[in-house]
């Protein structure tokens, strides 16, 4: 599904050599900071020029859909926000998307997971190799996510392999802790595995509206169960506004959830979401993310081509190096811009 933009420009056959730039500048004047404009064109070859123009004018290229005869680029008006967590060394965190199917279909899922989504499993053998090589590369935190990882019969072995390499956090909707899955959970080392369970609101209404009827109650039960089993549990809320975030903070305070066990983040305009924060690659400090399809820049777009770095996972040292090179190129663009604007 294409991202909706405030302004749609049909550039036809225009290029930067034949009058596209004035159209872009005029359109920019009609959007406010943070709003999106889309450029459609019969000239897919102008993509690199569009990207360069965005960098030069400090607007963010959020999405590119380029086909043989028609292309559409979505541009967010305004510079990338200040980088969060920029102090963390690249490669300390490693994300693994173990699968893409899920027992839920949340209406803002950034990777379009659902019960009907193909599994696209990373698989135990690859996870074992990744974990072994990650340890050598100095990874200090592993995050296992999906889809819903607890749908996988081998998730216990996957988590055990990761936990040997580094402290591991499992992202889950917390709704599947019963039967053999509960046995699997009980066998995991409490000192190496943390559970991050999604809960979006203090009461069921908003959570259930986004994730499905009855899901809040089941997630809350899962949170209680995981804590009773002795796991460290982080609660992760996805919210649409500052007011919703504040609401949730009050709830967490009332339940004495420590600061380090809370994650509150805004909905990203990726995947199924039709509103949220538009994020371009330049906005995101890379957190190396591996899926069955390859290595991505960041977990928030782990199936989006603009965030794909390489389809080759192994050797892991080489895929880490590929992300390092891409990050260095991103920095080089920024420095070049600084020279252009500072030379007077
Ligand atoms: S947001 Fe999480 S729980 Fe919801 S569909 Fe996506 S992967 Fe599943």
mmCIF file of C-alpha atoms and ligand atoms in Angstrom:
data_model
loop_
_atom_site.group_PDB
_atom_site.id
_atom_site.type_symbol
_atom_site.label_atom_id
_atom_site.label_comp_id
_atom_site.label_asym_id
_atom_site.label_seq_id
_atom_site.Cartn_x
_atom_site.Cartn_y
_atom_site.Cartn_z
ATOM 1 C CA UNK A 1 0.000 0.000 0.000
ATOM 2 C CA UNK A 2 1.481 3.363 -1.051
ATOM 3 C CA UNK A 3 2.000 6.019 1.609
ATOM 4 C CA UNK A 4 -0.576 8.813 1.372
ATOM 5 C CA UNK A 5 0.884 12.275 0.832
ATOM 6 C CA UNK A 6 -0.500 15.769 1.391
ATOM 7 C CA UNK A 7 0.460 16.805 -2.141
ATOM 8 C CA UNK A 8 0.729 14.623 -5.236
ATOM 9 C CA UNK A 9 2.844 15.944 -8.116
ATOM 10 C CA UNK A 10 2.647 14.264 -11.508
ATOM 11 C CA UNK A 11 5.970 15.166 -13.095
ATOM 12 C CA UNK A 12 5.172 13.381 -16.356
ATOM 13 C CA UNK A 13 8.368 13.225 -18.407
ATOM 14 C CA UNK A 14 10.105 16.142 -16.717
ATOM 15 C CA UNK A 15 13.637 15.762 -15.409
ATOM 16 C CA UNK A 16 15.883 18.156 -13.482
ATOM 17 C CA UNK A 17 17.225 19.289 -16.861
ATOM 18 C CA UNK A 18 13.744 20.052 -18.199
ATOM 19 C CA UNK A 19 11.981 21.951 -15.435
ATOM 20 C CA UNK A 20 11.256 19.559 -12.564
ATOM 21 C CA UNK A 21 13.088 21.616 -9.932
ATOM 22 C CA UNK A 22 10.712 24.649 -9.978
ATOM 23 C CA UNK A 23 7.761 22.259 -9.555
ATOM 24 C CA UNK A 24 9.398 20.696 -6.508
ATOM 25 C CA UNK A 25 10.218 24.065 -4.954
ATOM 26 C CA UNK A 26 6.666 25.321 -5.549
ATOM 27 C CA UNK A 27 5.249 22.160 -3.961
ATOM 28 C CA UNK A 28 7.547 22.498 -0.946
ATOM 29 C CA UNK A 29 6.099 25.941 -0.298
ATOM 30 C CA UNK A 30 2.629 24.390 -0.021
ATOM 31 C CA UNK A 31 3.479 21.782 2.638
ATOM 32 C CA UNK A 32 4.333 22.298 6.281
ATOM 33 C CA UNK A 33 7.297 20.754 8.093
ATOM 34 C CA UNK A 34 6.660 17.060 8.649
ATOM 35 C CA UNK A 35 4.054 16.742 5.863
ATOM 36 C CA UNK A 36 4.591 14.506 2.857
ATOM 37 C CA UNK A 37 4.645 15.224 -0.847
ATOM 38 C CA UNK A 38 4.737 12.531 -3.523
ATOM 39 C CA UNK A 39 6.297 12.829 -6.970
ATOM 40 C CA UNK A 40 5.147 10.452 -9.697
ATOM 41 C CA UNK A 41 7.060 10.272 -12.942
ATOM 42 C CA UNK A 42 7.371 8.444 -16.242
ATOM 43 C CA UNK A 43 11.152 8.759 -15.852
ATOM 44 C CA UNK A 44 12.260 6.202 -13.201
ATOM 45 C CA UNK A 45 15.878 7.121 -14.038
ATOM 46 C CA UNK A 46 15.622 10.426 -12.159
ATOM 47 C CA UNK A 47 15.636 8.556 -8.812
ATOM 48 C CA UNK A 48 19.290 9.366 -7.983
ATOM 49 C CA UNK A 49 18.660 13.066 -8.797
ATOM 50 C CA UNK A 50 15.575 13.098 -6.548
ATOM 51 C CA UNK A 51 17.627 11.528 -3.757
ATOM 52 C CA UNK A 52 20.457 14.053 -4.203
ATOM 53 C CA UNK A 53 17.967 16.944 -4.292
ATOM 54 C CA UNK A 54 16.411 15.722 -1.020
ATOM 55 C CA UNK A 55 19.820 15.582 0.653
ATOM 56 C CA UNK A 56 20.807 18.986 -0.690
ATOM 57 C CA UNK A 57 17.571 20.643 0.428
ATOM 58 C CA UNK A 58 17.472 18.709 3.727
ATOM 59 C CA UNK A 59 14.191 16.987 3.082
ATOM 60 C CA UNK A 60 13.849 13.273 3.705
ATOM 61 C CA UNK A 61 13.180 10.692 0.989
ATOM 62 C CA UNK A 62 10.798 8.362 2.821
ATOM 63 C CA UNK A 63 9.737 5.888 0.134
ATOM 64 C CA UNK A 64 10.704 4.972 -3.432
ATOM 65 C CA UNK A 65 8.570 2.746 -5.642
ATOM 66 C CA UNK A 66 10.331 2.402 -8.945
ATOM 67 C CA UNK A 67 9.028 0.172 -11.703
ATOM 68 C CA UNK A 68 10.111 -0.115 -15.303
ATOM 69 C CA UNK A 69 7.851 2.622 -16.658
ATOM 70 C CA UNK A 70 6.526 4.528 -13.663
ATOM 71 C CA UNK A 71 7.980 5.692 -10.377
ATOM 72 C CA UNK A 72 6.737 7.409 -7.220
ATOM 73 C CA UNK A 73 8.852 9.003 -4.510
ATOM 74 C CA UNK A 74 7.523 10.218 -1.176
ATOM 75 C CA UNK A 75 9.385 13.125 0.399
ATOM 76 C CA UNK A 76 8.917 14.415 3.945
ATOM 77 C CA UNK A 77 9.261 18.167 4.209
ATOM 78 C CA UNK A 78 12.010 18.897 6.699
ATOM 79 C CA UNK A 79 15.297 17.586 8.003
ATOM 80 C CA UNK A 80 15.851 14.306 9.818
ATOM 81 C CA UNK A 81 15.206 14.623 13.557
ATOM 82 C CA UNK A 82 18.163 14.555 15.939
ATOM 83 C CA UNK A 83 19.504 11.035 16.280
ATOM 84 C CA UNK A 84 18.490 9.093 19.325
ATOM 85 C CA UNK A 85 20.930 6.614 20.820
ATOM 86 C CA UNK A 86 23.643 7.900 18.494
ATOM 87 C CA UNK A 87 26.187 7.038 21.176
ATOM 88 C CA UNK A 88 25.633 3.283 20.852
ATOM 89 C CA UNK A 89 28.307 1.641 18.705
ATOM 90 C CA UNK A 90 27.042 0.199 15.440
ATOM 91 C CA UNK A 91 26.877 -3.579 15.741
ATOM 92 C CA UNK A 92 26.367 -3.787 19.489
ATOM 93 C CA UNK A 93 22.679 -4.485 18.933
ATOM 94 C CA UNK A 94 21.554 -7.246 16.642
ATOM 95 C CA UNK A 95 17.947 -7.847 15.612
ATOM 96 C CA UNK A 96 16.691 -11.172 14.274
ATOM 97 C CA UNK A 97 13.335 -11.480 12.541
ATOM 98 C CA UNK A 98 12.738 -15.182 13.093
ATOM 99 C CA UNK A 99 9.453 -15.231 11.138
ATOM 100 C CA UNK A 100 6.799 -12.951 9.701
ATOM 101 C CA UNK A 101 3.572 -14.807 10.485
ATOM 102 C CA UNK A 102 1.614 -13.766 13.550
ATOM 103 C CA UNK A 103 -1.490 -14.800 15.445
ATOM 104 C CA UNK A 104 -2.613 -11.137 15.294
ATOM 105 C CA UNK A 105 -3.034 -8.585 12.522
ATOM 106 C CA UNK A 106 -2.429 -5.215 14.138
ATOM 107 C CA UNK A 107 -3.505 -2.304 11.979
ATOM 108 C CA UNK A 108 -0.113 -0.554 12.233
ATOM 109 C CA UNK A 109 2.214 -3.566 12.026
ATOM 110 C CA UNK A 110 5.386 -2.198 10.421
ATOM 111 C CA UNK A 111 6.216 -5.503 8.671
ATOM 112 C CA UNK A 112 2.668 -6.503 7.624
ATOM 113 C CA UNK A 113 2.504 -9.600 9.812
ATOM 114 C CA UNK A 114 -0.738 -11.534 10.145
ATOM 115 C CA UNK A 115 -1.998 -15.119 10.370
ATOM 116 C CA UNK A 116 -1.941 -15.182 6.550
ATOM 117 C CA UNK A 117 1.543 -13.737 6.102
ATOM 118 C CA UNK A 118 4.037 -16.317 4.792
ATOM 119 C CA UNK A 119 6.336 -17.498 7.588
ATOM 120 C CA UNK A 120 9.666 -16.624 5.857
ATOM 121 C CA UNK A 121 11.538 -18.280 8.739
ATOM 122 C CA UNK A 122 15.161 -17.510 9.452
ATOM 123 C CA UNK A 123 15.510 -21.076 10.746
ATOM 124 C CA UNK A 124 17.426 -22.622 13.629
ATOM 125 C CA UNK A 125 20.562 -23.503 11.644
ATOM 126 C CA UNK A 126 21.047 -19.922 10.451
ATOM 127 C CA UNK A 127 20.277 -18.509 13.897
ATOM 128 C CA UNK A 128 22.912 -20.789 15.456
ATOM 129 C CA UNK A 129 25.518 -19.621 12.956
ATOM 130 C CA UNK A 130 24.523 -15.972 13.386
ATOM 131 C CA UNK A 131 24.724 -16.283 17.195
ATOM 132 C CA UNK A 132 28.171 -17.883 17.064
ATOM 133 C CA UNK A 133 29.557 -15.261 14.660
ATOM 134 C CA UNK A 134 27.834 -12.386 16.484
ATOM 135 C CA UNK A 135 29.644 -13.280 19.664
ATOM 136 C CA UNK A 136 32.973 -12.985 17.851
ATOM 137 C CA UNK A 137 31.942 -9.591 16.471
ATOM 138 C CA UNK A 138 31.221 -8.104 19.888
ATOM 139 C CA UNK A 139 27.419 -8.033 19.790
ATOM 140 C CA UNK A 140 26.221 -7.256 23.320
ATOM 141 C CA UNK A 141 22.430 -7.450 22.889
ATOM 142 C CA UNK A 142 20.258 -9.646 20.686
ATOM 143 C CA UNK A 143 16.595 -8.888 20.005
ATOM 144 C CA UNK A 144 14.411 -11.695 18.637
ATOM 145 C CA UNK A 145 11.245 -10.544 16.928
ATOM 146 C CA UNK A 146 8.748 -11.278 14.146
ATOM 147 C CA UNK A 147 5.809 -11.812 13.428
ATOM 148 C CA UNK A 148 5.151 -13.719 16.606
ATOM 149 C CA UNK A 149 8.264 -15.773 17.403
ATOM 150 C CA UNK A 150 6.293 -18.019 19.767
ATOM 151 C CA UNK A 151 4.515 -19.557 16.764
ATOM 152 C CA UNK A 152 7.765 -21.347 15.887
ATOM 153 C CA UNK A 153 8.106 -24.874 17.280
ATOM 154 C CA UNK A 154 11.880 -24.365 17.663
ATOM 155 C CA UNK A 155 11.725 -20.957 19.387
ATOM 156 C CA UNK A 156 13.104 -22.425 22.628
ATOM 157 C CA UNK A 157 16.245 -23.632 20.835
ATOM 158 C CA UNK A 158 16.546 -20.352 18.939
ATOM 159 C CA UNK A 159 16.445 -18.334 22.156
ATOM 160 C CA UNK A 160 18.850 -20.696 23.897
ATOM 161 C CA UNK A 161 21.367 -20.273 21.041
ATOM 162 C CA UNK A 162 21.045 -16.482 21.156
ATOM 163 C CA UNK A 163 21.288 -16.347 24.952
ATOM 164 C CA UNK A 164 24.649 -18.125 24.857
ATOM 165 C CA UNK A 165 25.980 -15.388 22.554
ATOM 166 C CA UNK A 166 24.537 -12.326 24.363
ATOM 167 C CA UNK A 167 21.710 -11.218 26.652
ATOM 168 C CA UNK A 168 18.593 -11.701 24.562
ATOM 169 C CA UNK A 169 15.240 -9.936 24.484
ATOM 170 C CA UNK A 170 12.235 -11.652 22.946
ATOM 171 C CA UNK A 171 9.532 -9.375 21.533
ATOM 172 C CA UNK A 172 6.142 -11.042 21.806
ATOM 173 C CA UNK A 173 2.458 -10.222 22.081
ATOM 174 C CA UNK A 174 2.402 -12.429 25.190
ATOM 175 C CA UNK A 175 -0.711 -14.343 24.173
ATOM 176 C CA UNK A 176 0.662 -17.835 23.569
ATOM 177 C CA UNK A 177 2.065 -18.883 26.934
ATOM 178 C CA UNK A 178 0.279 -22.203 27.403
ATOM 179 C CA UNK A 179 0.819 -25.929 26.822
ATOM 180 C CA UNK A 180 4.150 -26.881 25.246
ATOM 181 C CA UNK A 181 4.935 -23.223 24.600
ATOM 182 C CA UNK A 182 4.742 -22.534 28.316
ATOM 183 C CA UNK A 183 7.084 -25.501 28.931
ATOM 184 C CA UNK A 184 9.489 -23.956 26.396
ATOM 185 C CA UNK A 185 9.299 -20.614 28.185
ATOM 186 C CA UNK A 186 9.976 -22.222 31.562
ATOM 187 C CA UNK A 187 13.159 -23.855 30.253
ATOM 188 C CA UNK A 188 14.771 -20.489 29.296
ATOM 189 C CA UNK A 189 17.517 -18.938 31.438
ATOM 190 C CA UNK A 190 16.043 -16.053 33.463
ATOM 191 C CA UNK A 191 19.400 -14.286 33.717
ATOM 192 C CA UNK A 192 19.886 -14.155 29.907
ATOM 193 C CA UNK A 193 16.390 -13.788 28.458
ATOM 194 C CA UNK A 194 14.085 -10.778 28.844
ATOM 195 C CA UNK A 195 10.539 -10.687 27.496
ATOM 196 C CA UNK A 196 9.268 -7.509 25.867
ATOM 197 C CA UNK A 197 5.496 -7.725 25.725
ATOM 198 C CA UNK A 198 3.268 -5.327 23.784
ATOM 199 C CA UNK A 199 0.585 -3.437 25.679
ATOM 200 C CA UNK A 200 -0.600 -0.219 24.063
ATOM 201 C CA UNK A 201 -2.972 1.350 26.560
ATOM 202 C CA UNK A 202 -4.022 1.335 30.207
ATOM 203 C CA UNK A 203 -7.415 -0.160 29.350
ATOM 204 C CA UNK A 204 -8.510 -2.558 26.595
ATOM 205 C CA UNK A 205 -10.296 -0.067 24.346
ATOM 206 C CA UNK A 206 -7.415 1.367 22.299
ATOM 207 C CA UNK A 207 -5.217 -1.749 22.386
ATOM 208 C CA UNK A 208 -8.123 -3.921 21.202
ATOM 209 C CA UNK A 209 -9.082 -1.432 18.491
ATOM 210 C CA UNK A 210 -5.599 -1.730 16.974
ATOM 211 C CA UNK A 211 -4.863 -5.375 17.710
ATOM 212 C CA UNK A 212 -8.190 -7.225 17.978
ATOM 213 C CA UNK A 213 -10.981 -7.809 20.481
ATOM 214 C CA UNK A 214 -9.855 -9.412 23.739
ATOM 215 C CA UNK A 215 -6.123 -9.001 23.049
ATOM 216 C CA UNK A 216 -5.477 -6.521 25.895
ATOM 217 C CA UNK A 217 -6.774 -8.972 28.526
ATOM 218 C CA UNK A 218 -4.716 -11.837 27.093
ATOM 219 C CA UNK A 219 -1.553 -9.725 26.888
ATOM 220 C CA UNK A 220 -2.021 -8.530 30.488
ATOM 221 C CA UNK A 221 -2.438 -12.140 31.600
ATOM 222 C CA UNK A 222 0.747 -13.078 29.698
ATOM 223 C CA UNK A 223 2.643 -10.259 31.402
ATOM 224 C CA UNK A 224 1.534 -11.522 34.817
ATOM 225 C CA UNK A 225 2.455 -15.081 33.959
ATOM 226 C CA UNK A 226 5.927 -14.205 32.647
ATOM 227 C CA UNK A 227 6.654 -12.156 35.771
ATOM 228 C CA UNK A 228 5.391 -14.955 38.012
ATOM 229 C CA UNK A 229 7.781 -17.302 36.195
ATOM 230 C CA UNK A 230 10.645 -15.047 37.234
ATOM 231 C CA UNK A 231 11.385 -13.292 33.924
ATOM 232 C CA UNK A 232 12.308 -9.670 33.564
ATOM 233 C CA UNK A 233 9.415 -8.225 31.555
ATOM 234 C CA UNK A 234 9.485 -4.941 29.631
ATOM 235 C CA UNK A 235 6.186 -3.439 28.582
ATOM 236 C CA UNK A 236 6.199 -1.909 25.111
ATOM 237 C CA UNK A 237 3.475 0.483 23.997
ATOM 238 C CA UNK A 238 2.919 1.767 20.479
ATOM 239 C CA UNK A 239 1.056 5.067 20.615
ATOM 240 C CA UNK A 240 -0.283 7.675 18.217
ATOM 241 C CA UNK A 241 0.223 10.843 20.274
ATOM 242 C CA UNK A 242 1.988 12.430 23.238
ATOM 243 C CA UNK A 243 -1.307 12.315 25.150
ATOM 244 C CA UNK A 244 -1.551 8.542 24.701
ATOM 245 C CA UNK A 245 2.073 8.195 25.821
ATOM 246 C CA UNK A 246 1.392 10.229 28.950
ATOM 247 C CA UNK A 247 -1.700 8.163 29.681
ATOM 248 C CA UNK A 248 0.363 5.018 29.541
ATOM 249 C CA UNK A 249 3.116 6.479 31.727
ATOM 250 C CA UNK A 250 0.569 7.136 34.473
ATOM 251 C CA UNK A 251 -0.591 3.525 34.199
ATOM 252 C CA UNK A 252 3.004 2.237 34.418
ATOM 253 C CA UNK A 253 3.693 4.437 37.437
ATOM 254 C CA UNK A 254 0.586 3.072 39.163
ATOM 255 C CA UNK A 255 1.844 -0.465 38.563
ATOM 256 C CA UNK A 256 5.373 0.450 39.687
ATOM 257 C CA UNK A 257 6.961 -0.566 36.389
ATOM 258 C CA UNK A 258 10.574 0.644 36.502
ATOM 259 C CA UNK A 259 11.838 3.093 33.860
ATOM 260 C CA UNK A 260 14.199 0.476 32.346
ATOM 261 C CA UNK A 261 11.250 -1.872 31.810
ATOM 262 C CA UNK A 262 9.182 0.507 29.693
ATOM 263 C CA UNK A 263 9.287 1.281 25.993
ATOM 264 C CA UNK A 264 6.901 3.858 24.579
ATOM 265 C CA UNK A 265 7.238 4.563 20.876
ATOM 266 C CA UNK A 266 5.188 6.281 18.201
ATOM 267 C CA UNK A 267 3.519 4.446 15.316
ATOM 268 C CA UNK A 268 5.848 4.389 12.312
ATOM 269 C CA UNK A 269 4.403 5.048 8.863
ATOM 270 C CA UNK A 270 5.524 1.690 7.500
ATOM 271 C CA UNK A 271 3.863 -1.648 6.745
ATOM 272 C CA UNK A 272 0.107 -1.643 7.434
ATOM 273 C CA UNK A 273 0.118 1.794 9.092
ATOM 274 C CA UNK A 274 -1.721 4.521 7.206
ATOM 275 C CA UNK A 275 -0.675 7.220 9.631
ATOM 276 C CA UNK A 276 2.277 7.716 11.918
ATOM 277 C CA UNK A 277 5.782 9.113 11.815
ATOM 278 C CA UNK A 278 7.345 8.996 8.351
ATOM 279 C CA UNK A 279 10.872 7.648 8.741
ATOM 280 C CA UNK A 280 13.575 7.808 6.110
ATOM 281 C CA UNK A 281 16.854 5.913 6.264
ATOM 282 C CA UNK A 282 18.681 9.121 7.147
ATOM 283 C CA UNK A 283 16.464 9.437 10.245
ATOM 284 C CA UNK A 284 17.560 6.116 11.685
ATOM 285 C CA UNK A 285 20.794 5.186 13.390
ATOM 286 C CA UNK A 286 21.381 1.688 12.003
ATOM 287 C CA UNK A 287 20.593 -1.315 14.190
ATOM 288 C CA UNK A 288 21.641 -4.353 12.182
ATOM 289 C CA UNK A 289 18.579 -6.464 11.436
ATOM 290 C CA UNK A 290 18.592 -9.915 9.853
ATOM 291 C CA UNK A 291 15.654 -11.615 8.182
ATOM 292 C CA UNK A 292 15.390 -14.626 5.906
ATOM 293 C CA UNK A 293 15.713 -12.181 2.989
ATOM 294 C CA UNK A 294 18.884 -10.446 4.098
ATOM 295 C CA UNK A 295 20.372 -7.712 6.239
ATOM 296 C CA UNK A 296 18.440 -4.505 6.876
ATOM 297 C CA UNK A 297 19.348 -1.076 8.224
ATOM 298 C CA UNK A 298 16.797 -1.062 11.043
ATOM 299 C CA UNK A 299 14.014 -3.296 12.437
ATOM 300 C CA UNK A 300 11.297 -0.724 11.720
ATOM 301 C CA UNK A 301 11.475 -1.483 7.982
ATOM 302 C CA UNK A 302 12.680 -5.077 7.883
ATOM 303 C CA UNK A 303 11.004 -5.853 4.573
ATOM 304 C CA UNK A 304 11.278 -2.451 2.886
ATOM 305 C CA UNK A 305 13.678 -2.207 -0.021
ATOM 306 C CA UNK A 306 14.915 1.263 1.005
ATOM 307 C CA UNK A 307 16.318 -0.271 4.195
ATOM 308 C CA UNK A 308 17.775 -3.437 2.655
ATOM 309 C CA UNK A 309 21.580 -3.347 2.841
ATOM 310 C CA UNK A 310 22.519 -6.768 1.458
ATOM 311 C CA UNK A 311 20.865 -10.086 0.684
ATOM 312 C CA UNK A 312 23.996 -11.957 1.842
ATOM 313 C CA UNK A 313 23.910 -12.738 5.562
ATOM 314 C CA UNK A 314 27.163 -14.693 5.787
ATOM 315 C CA UNK A 315 29.874 -14.282 6.712
ATOM 316 C CA UNK A 316 28.346 -12.042 9.364
ATOM 317 C CA UNK A 317 31.526 -9.951 9.557
ATOM 318 C CA UNK A 318 31.008 -9.006 5.897
ATOM 319 C CA UNK A 319 27.326 -8.070 6.343
ATOM 320 C CA UNK A 320 28.242 -5.981 9.398
ATOM 321 C CA UNK A 321 30.913 -4.299 7.275
ATOM 322 C CA UNK A 322 28.330 -3.603 4.542
ATOM 323 C CA UNK A 323 26.157 -1.747 7.073
ATOM 324 C CA UNK A 324 29.228 0.120 8.337
ATOM 325 C CA UNK A 325 30.040 1.219 4.784
ATOM 326 C CA UNK A 326 26.456 2.335 4.141
ATOM 327 C CA UNK A 327 26.479 4.276 7.435
ATOM 328 C CA UNK A 328 29.797 5.895 6.497
ATOM 329 C CA UNK A 329 28.336 6.923 3.112
ATOM 330 C CA UNK A 330 25.352 8.457 4.902
ATOM 331 C CA UNK A 331 27.763 10.421 7.111
ATOM 332 C CA UNK A 332 29.741 11.504 4.051
ATOM 333 C CA UNK A 333 26.574 12.964 2.485
ATOM 334 C CA UNK A 334 25.957 14.936 5.689
ATOM 335 C CA UNK A 335 29.542 16.238 5.785
ATOM 336 C CA UNK A 336 29.409 17.263 2.137
ATOM 337 C CA UNK A 337 26.248 19.229 2.809
ATOM 338 C CA UNK A 338 27.933 20.890 5.763
ATOM 339 C CA UNK A 339 30.783 22.010 3.487
ATOM 340 C CA UNK A 340 28.377 23.301 0.859
ATOM 341 C CA UNK A 341 26.462 25.379 3.363
ATOM 342 C CA UNK A 342 29.453 26.533 5.405
ATOM 343 C CA UNK A 343 31.764 27.756 2.626
ATOM 344 C CA UNK A 344 30.751 31.421 2.759
HETATM 345 S S1 LIG B 1 2.552 -5.620 15.574
HETATM 346 FE FE1 LIG B 1 3.415 -7.491 16.504
HETATM 347 S S2 LIG B 1 1.645 -8.604 17.291
HETATM 348 FE FE2 LIG B 1 0.861 -7.108 15.835
HETATM 349 S S3 LIG B 1 0.739 -8.164 13.835
HETATM 350 FE FE3 LIG B 1 2.752 -7.154 13.934
HETATM 351 S S4 LIG B 1 4.113 -8.715 14.737
HETATM 352 FE FE4 LIG B 1 2.013 -9.377 15.227
#
